[in-house]
PDB file of C-alpha atoms in Angstrom:
ATOM      1  CA  UNK A 234       0.000   0.000   0.000  1.00  0.00           C
ATOM      2  CA  UNK A 235       1.349   3.399  -0.944  1.00  0.00           C
ATOM      3  CA  UNK A 236       1.948   6.079   1.670  1.00  0.00           C
ATOM      4  CA  UNK A 237       0.770   8.699  -0.812  1.00  0.00           C
ATOM      5  CA  UNK A 238      -2.878   9.571  -1.214  1.00  0.00           C
ATOM      6  CA  UNK A 239      -3.620  12.027  -3.993  1.00  0.00           C
ATOM      7  CA  UNK A 240      -6.809  14.111  -3.784  1.00  0.00           C
ATOM      8  CA  UNK A 241      -8.181  17.324  -5.278  1.00  0.00           C
ATOM      9  CA  UNK A 242      -6.330  20.420  -4.110  1.00  0.00           C
ATOM     10  CA  UNK A 243      -8.261  22.739  -1.786  1.00  0.00           C
ATOM     11  CA  UNK A 244      -7.102  26.249  -1.090  1.00  0.00           C
ATOM     12  CA  UNK A 245      -6.571  26.758   2.629  1.00  0.00           C
ATOM     13  CA  UNK A 246      -5.312  29.534   4.849  1.00  0.00           C
ATOM     14  CA  UNK A 247      -1.636  30.221   4.290  1.00  0.00           C
ATOM     15  CA  UNK A 248      -0.247  33.071   6.386  1.00  0.00           C
ATOM     16  CA  UNK A 249       1.840  35.590   4.525  1.00  0.00           C
ATOM     17  CA  UNK A 250       5.540  36.106   5.177  1.00  0.00           C
ATOM     18  CA  UNK A 251       6.332  39.641   4.024  1.00  0.00           C
ATOM     19  CA  UNK A 252       9.738  41.287   3.802  1.00  0.00           C
ATOM     20  CA  UNK A 253      10.198  45.055   3.934  1.00  0.00           C
ATOM     21  CA  UNK A 254      13.658  46.259   2.976  1.00  0.00           C
ATOM     22  CA  UNK A 255      15.298  49.643   2.895  1.00  0.00           C
ATOM     23  CA  UNK A 256      18.050  51.779   4.364  1.00  0.00           C
ATOM     24  CA  UNK A 257      18.016  53.254   7.856  1.00  0.00           C
ATOM     25  CA  UNK A 258      15.180  55.762   8.386  1.00  0.00           C
ATOM     26  CA  UNK A 259      13.408  54.721   5.170  1.00  0.00           C
ATOM     27  CA  UNK A 260      10.152  54.015   7.024  1.00  0.00           C
ATOM     28  CA  UNK A 261      10.293  50.224   7.376  1.00  0.00           C
ATOM     29  CA  UNK A 262       8.937  50.158  10.942  1.00  0.00           C
ATOM     30  CA  UNK A 263       6.117  52.581  10.155  1.00  0.00           C
ATOM     31  CA  UNK A 264       5.244  50.661   6.985  1.00  0.00           C
ATOM     32  CA  UNK A 265       5.300  47.348   8.883  1.00  0.00           C
ATOM     33  CA  UNK A 266       2.925  48.701  11.533  1.00  0.00           C
ATOM     34  CA  UNK A 267       0.570  50.165   8.928  1.00  0.00           C
ATOM     35  CA  UNK A 268       0.520  46.923   6.990  1.00  0.00           C
ATOM     36  CA  UNK A 269       0.172  44.757  10.120  1.00  0.00           C
ATOM     37  CA  UNK A 270      -2.711  46.856  11.444  1.00  0.00           C
ATOM     38  CA  UNK A 271      -4.604  46.359   8.188  1.00  0.00           C
ATOM     39  CA  UNK A 272      -3.828  42.658   7.971  1.00  0.00           C
ATOM     40  CA  UNK A 273      -4.708  41.996  11.624  1.00  0.00           C
ATOM     41  CA  UNK A 274      -8.283  43.292  11.224  1.00  0.00           C
ATOM     42  CA  UNK A 275      -8.631  44.206  14.904  1.00  0.00           C
ATOM     43  CA  UNK A 276      -6.655  41.289  16.333  1.00  0.00           C
ATOM     44  CA  UNK A 277      -3.452  42.030  18.282  1.00  0.00           C
ATOM     45  CA  UNK A 278      -0.213  42.923  16.535  1.00  0.00           C
ATOM     46  CA  UNK A 279       3.086  41.894  18.162  1.00  0.00           C
ATOM     47  CA  UNK A 280       6.463  43.437  17.355  1.00  0.00           C
ATOM     48  CA  UNK A 281       9.787  41.821  18.225  1.00  0.00           C
ATOM     49  CA  UNK A 282      12.051  44.822  18.615  1.00  0.00           C
ATOM     50  CA  UNK A 283      15.796  44.654  18.026  1.00  0.00           C
ATOM     51  CA  UNK A 284      16.174  48.397  17.572  1.00  0.00           C
ATOM     52  CA  UNK A 285      16.258  49.668  21.165  1.00  0.00           C
ATOM     53  CA  UNK A 286      13.943  52.626  21.845  1.00  0.00           C
ATOM     54  CA  UNK A 287      12.922  52.741  18.162  1.00  0.00           C
ATOM     55  CA  UNK A 288      10.558  49.813  18.690  1.00  0.00           C
ATOM     56  CA  UNK A 289       8.115  51.988  20.580  1.00  0.00           C
ATOM     57  CA  UNK A 290       8.380  55.187  18.590  1.00  0.00           C
ATOM     58  CA  UNK A 291       4.935  54.629  17.053  1.00  0.00           C
ATOM     59  CA  UNK A 292       3.100  53.600  20.232  1.00  0.00           C
ATOM     60  CA  UNK A 293       1.119  56.849  20.056  1.00  0.00           C
ATOM     61  CA  UNK A 294      -0.143  56.005  16.542  1.00  0.00           C
ATOM     62  CA  UNK A 295      -0.677  52.233  16.684  1.00  0.00           C
ATOM     63  CA  UNK A 296      -1.799  49.685  19.248  1.00  0.00           C
ATOM     64  CA  UNK A 297       0.617  46.778  19.497  1.00  0.00           C
ATOM     65  CA  UNK A 298       2.461  44.629  21.997  1.00  0.00           C
ATOM     66  CA  UNK A 299       6.217  44.432  21.936  1.00  0.00           C
ATOM     67  CA  UNK A 300       9.163  42.508  23.323  1.00  0.00           C
ATOM     68  CA  UNK A 301      12.756  43.675  23.138  1.00  0.00           C
ATOM     69  CA  UNK A 302      15.621  41.533  21.899  1.00  0.00           C
ATOM     70  CA  UNK A 303      19.229  42.467  22.508  1.00  0.00           C
ATOM     71  CA  UNK A 304      22.500  40.924  21.359  1.00  0.00           C
ATOM     72  CA  UNK A 305      23.452  38.257  20.649  1.00  0.00           C
ATOM     73  CA  UNK A 306      21.148  38.193  17.636  1.00  0.00           C
ATOM     74  CA  UNK A 307      21.181  34.461  17.010  1.00  0.00           C
ATOM     75  CA  UNK A 308      18.502  32.637  15.047  1.00  0.00           C
ATOM     76  CA  UNK A 309      17.654  30.347  18.001  1.00  0.00           C
ATOM     77  CA  UNK A 310      16.671  33.460  19.973  1.00  0.00           C
ATOM     78  CA  UNK A 311      14.426  34.594  17.112  1.00  0.00           C
ATOM     79  CA  UNK A 312      12.889  31.097  17.141  1.00  0.00           C
ATOM     80  CA  UNK A 313      12.277  31.389  20.889  1.00  0.00           C
ATOM     81  CA  UNK A 314      10.503  34.716  20.333  1.00  0.00           C
ATOM     82  CA  UNK A 315       8.408  33.217  17.527  1.00  0.00           C
ATOM     83  CA  UNK A 316       7.354  30.365  19.827  1.00  0.00           C
ATOM     84  CA  UNK A 317       6.229  32.941  22.390  1.00  0.00           C
ATOM     85  CA  UNK A 318       4.291  34.752  19.641  1.00  0.00           C
ATOM     86  CA  UNK A 319       2.616  31.444  18.711  1.00  0.00           C
ATOM     87  CA  UNK A 320       1.078  31.359  22.198  1.00  0.00           C
ATOM     88  CA  UNK A 321      -0.783  34.601  21.464  1.00  0.00           C
ATOM     89  CA  UNK A 322      -3.850  34.924  19.240  1.00  0.00           C
ATOM     90  CA  UNK A 323      -2.188  37.430  16.896  1.00  0.00           C
ATOM     91  CA  UNK A 324      -3.516  39.048  13.779  1.00  0.00           C
ATOM     92  CA  UNK A 325       0.040  39.778  12.631  1.00  0.00           C
ATOM     93  CA  UNK A 326       3.613  39.492  13.913  1.00  0.00           C
ATOM     94  CA  UNK A 327       6.482  41.867  13.088  1.00  0.00           C
ATOM     95  CA  UNK A 328      10.203  41.243  13.469  1.00  0.00           C
ATOM     96  CA  UNK A 329      11.933  44.597  13.390  1.00  0.00           C
ATOM     97  CA  UNK A 330      14.637  43.845  12.328  1.00  0.00           C
ATOM     98  CA  UNK A 331      15.817  40.487  11.015  1.00  0.00           C
ATOM     99  CA  UNK A 332      18.972  42.156   9.658  1.00  0.00           C
ATOM    100  CA  UNK A 333      20.517  41.926  13.109  1.00  0.00           C
ATOM    101  CA  UNK A 334      20.277  38.137  12.832  1.00  0.00           C
ATOM    102  CA  UNK A 335      22.584  38.272   9.841  1.00  0.00           C
ATOM    103  CA  UNK A 336      25.169  40.951  10.515  1.00  0.00           C
ATOM    104  CA  UNK A 337      24.370  42.255  14.002  1.00  0.00           C
ATOM    105  CA  UNK A 338      26.350  41.571  17.168  1.00  0.00           C
ATOM    106  CA  UNK A 339      26.437  37.818  17.684  1.00  0.00           C
ATOM    107  CA  UNK A 340      24.528  37.292  14.447  1.00  0.00           C
ATOM    108  CA  UNK A 341      25.061  34.847  11.603  1.00  0.00           C
ATOM    109  CA  UNK A 342      28.384  36.258  10.368  1.00  0.00           C
ATOM    110  CA  UNK A 343      29.930  36.567  13.844  1.00  0.00           C
ATOM    111  CA  UNK A 344      28.644  33.106  14.734  1.00  0.00           C
ATOM    112  CA  UNK A 345      30.506  31.667  11.739  1.00  0.00           C
ATOM    113  CA  UNK A 346      33.705  33.376  12.903  1.00  0.00           C
ATOM    114  CA  UNK A 347      33.240  32.013  16.446  1.00  0.00           C
ATOM    115  CA  UNK A 348      32.840  28.466  15.113  1.00  0.00           C
ATOM    116  CA  UNK A 349      35.863  28.953  12.867  1.00  0.00           C
ATOM    117  CA  UNK A 350      37.887  30.179  15.869  1.00  0.00           C
ATOM    118  CA  UNK A 351      36.793  27.092  17.818  1.00  0.00           C
ATOM    119  CA  UNK A 352      37.740  24.734  14.978  1.00  0.00           C
ATOM    120  CA  UNK A 353      40.942  26.324  13.697  1.00  0.00           C
ATOM    121  CA  UNK A 354      42.090  29.037  16.091  1.00  0.00           C
ATOM    122  CA  UNK A 355      44.654  31.323  14.471  1.00  0.00           C
ATOM    123  CA  UNK A 356      45.962  28.671  12.058  1.00  0.00           C
ATOM    124  CA  UNK A 357      45.041  30.483   8.836  1.00  0.00           C
ATOM    125  CA  UNK A 358      45.609  27.459   6.616  1.00  0.00           C
ATOM    126  CA  UNK A 359      43.258  25.401   8.759  1.00  0.00           C
ATOM    127  CA  UNK A 360      40.785  28.302   8.872  1.00  0.00           C
ATOM    128  CA  UNK A 361      40.707  28.394   5.066  1.00  0.00           C
ATOM    129  CA  UNK A 362      40.136  24.633   4.890  1.00  0.00           C
ATOM    130  CA  UNK A 363      37.442  24.775   7.603  1.00  0.00           C
ATOM    131  CA  UNK A 364      35.371  27.743   6.430  1.00  0.00           C
ATOM    132  CA  UNK A 365      32.602  25.588   4.913  1.00  0.00           C
ATOM    133  CA  UNK A 366      32.476  23.330   7.974  1.00  0.00           C
ATOM    134  CA  UNK A 367      32.085  26.418  10.176  1.00  0.00           C
ATOM    135  CA  UNK A 368      28.837  27.286   8.357  1.00  0.00           C
ATOM    136  CA  UNK A 369      27.070  24.059   9.412  1.00  0.00           C
ATOM    137  CA  UNK A 370      25.895  25.240  12.844  1.00  0.00           C
ATOM    138  CA  UNK A 371      24.760  28.765  11.822  1.00  0.00           C
ATOM    139  CA  UNK A 372      23.050  27.487   8.643  1.00  0.00           C
ATOM    140  CA  UNK A 373      21.161  24.783  10.570  1.00  0.00           C
ATOM    141  CA  UNK A 374      19.894  27.465  12.956  1.00  0.00           C
ATOM    142  CA  UNK A 375      18.876  29.683  10.037  1.00  0.00           C
ATOM    143  CA  UNK A 376      16.891  26.816   8.514  1.00  0.00           C
ATOM    144  CA  UNK A 377      15.184  26.158  11.857  1.00  0.00           C
ATOM    145  CA  UNK A 378      14.184  29.845  11.924  1.00  0.00           C
ATOM    146  CA  UNK A 379      12.712  29.605   8.415  1.00  0.00           C
ATOM    147  CA  UNK A 380      10.772  26.457   9.335  1.00  0.00           C
ATOM    148  CA  UNK A 381       9.432  28.185  12.450  1.00  0.00           C
ATOM    149  CA  UNK A 382       8.242  31.130  10.331  1.00  0.00           C
ATOM    150  CA  UNK A 383       6.277  28.642   8.257  1.00  0.00           C
ATOM    151  CA  UNK A 384       4.572  27.276  11.387  1.00  0.00           C
ATOM    152  CA  UNK A 385       3.099  30.618  12.447  1.00  0.00           C
ATOM    153  CA  UNK A 386      -0.673  30.743  12.367  1.00  0.00           C
ATOM    154  CA  UNK A 387      -0.627  34.442  11.462  1.00  0.00           C
ATOM    155  CA  UNK A 388       1.121  36.624   8.885  1.00  0.00           C
ATOM    156  CA  UNK A 389       4.594  37.835   9.775  1.00  0.00           C
ATOM    157  CA  UNK A 390       6.408  40.932   8.525  1.00  0.00           C
ATOM    158  CA  UNK A 391      10.211  40.994   8.517  1.00  0.00           C
ATOM    159  CA  UNK A 392      11.962  44.325   8.237  1.00  0.00           C
ATOM    160  CA  UNK A 393      15.474  44.292   6.886  1.00  0.00           C
TER     161      UNK A 393
END
């Protein structure tokens, strides 16, 4: 007996994952809050804030809940925050900003260097030979973050 059962496709609810990109002070946070408020249709909006006091600069214009995240900006910490968001009945989630997870303090790039230091130390020949191996741990965490985004029951907006 086959483990595959084909049936007619039925469109279901698939939460959006939206990326908003732009330089500093381009209006990403404001745009994310505007968009989230419309998408949420009266349900709560949650914002994971990596930008210090900037995460609450629109509290007088929008109603939302927020949690602050500080360095190190590692993908497992973003996953932890997403799991906390999953416990809430949200209309939309915002991560402001996911850029810190890539190039912020303790982020993806620094994590790779830390692993490389652990594997090869200051032996530059060994470092060169080990650079791909040093990506395994950070890349696995990045994939886990992406899979967690796909599990959210509500739309999520990523500013970058």
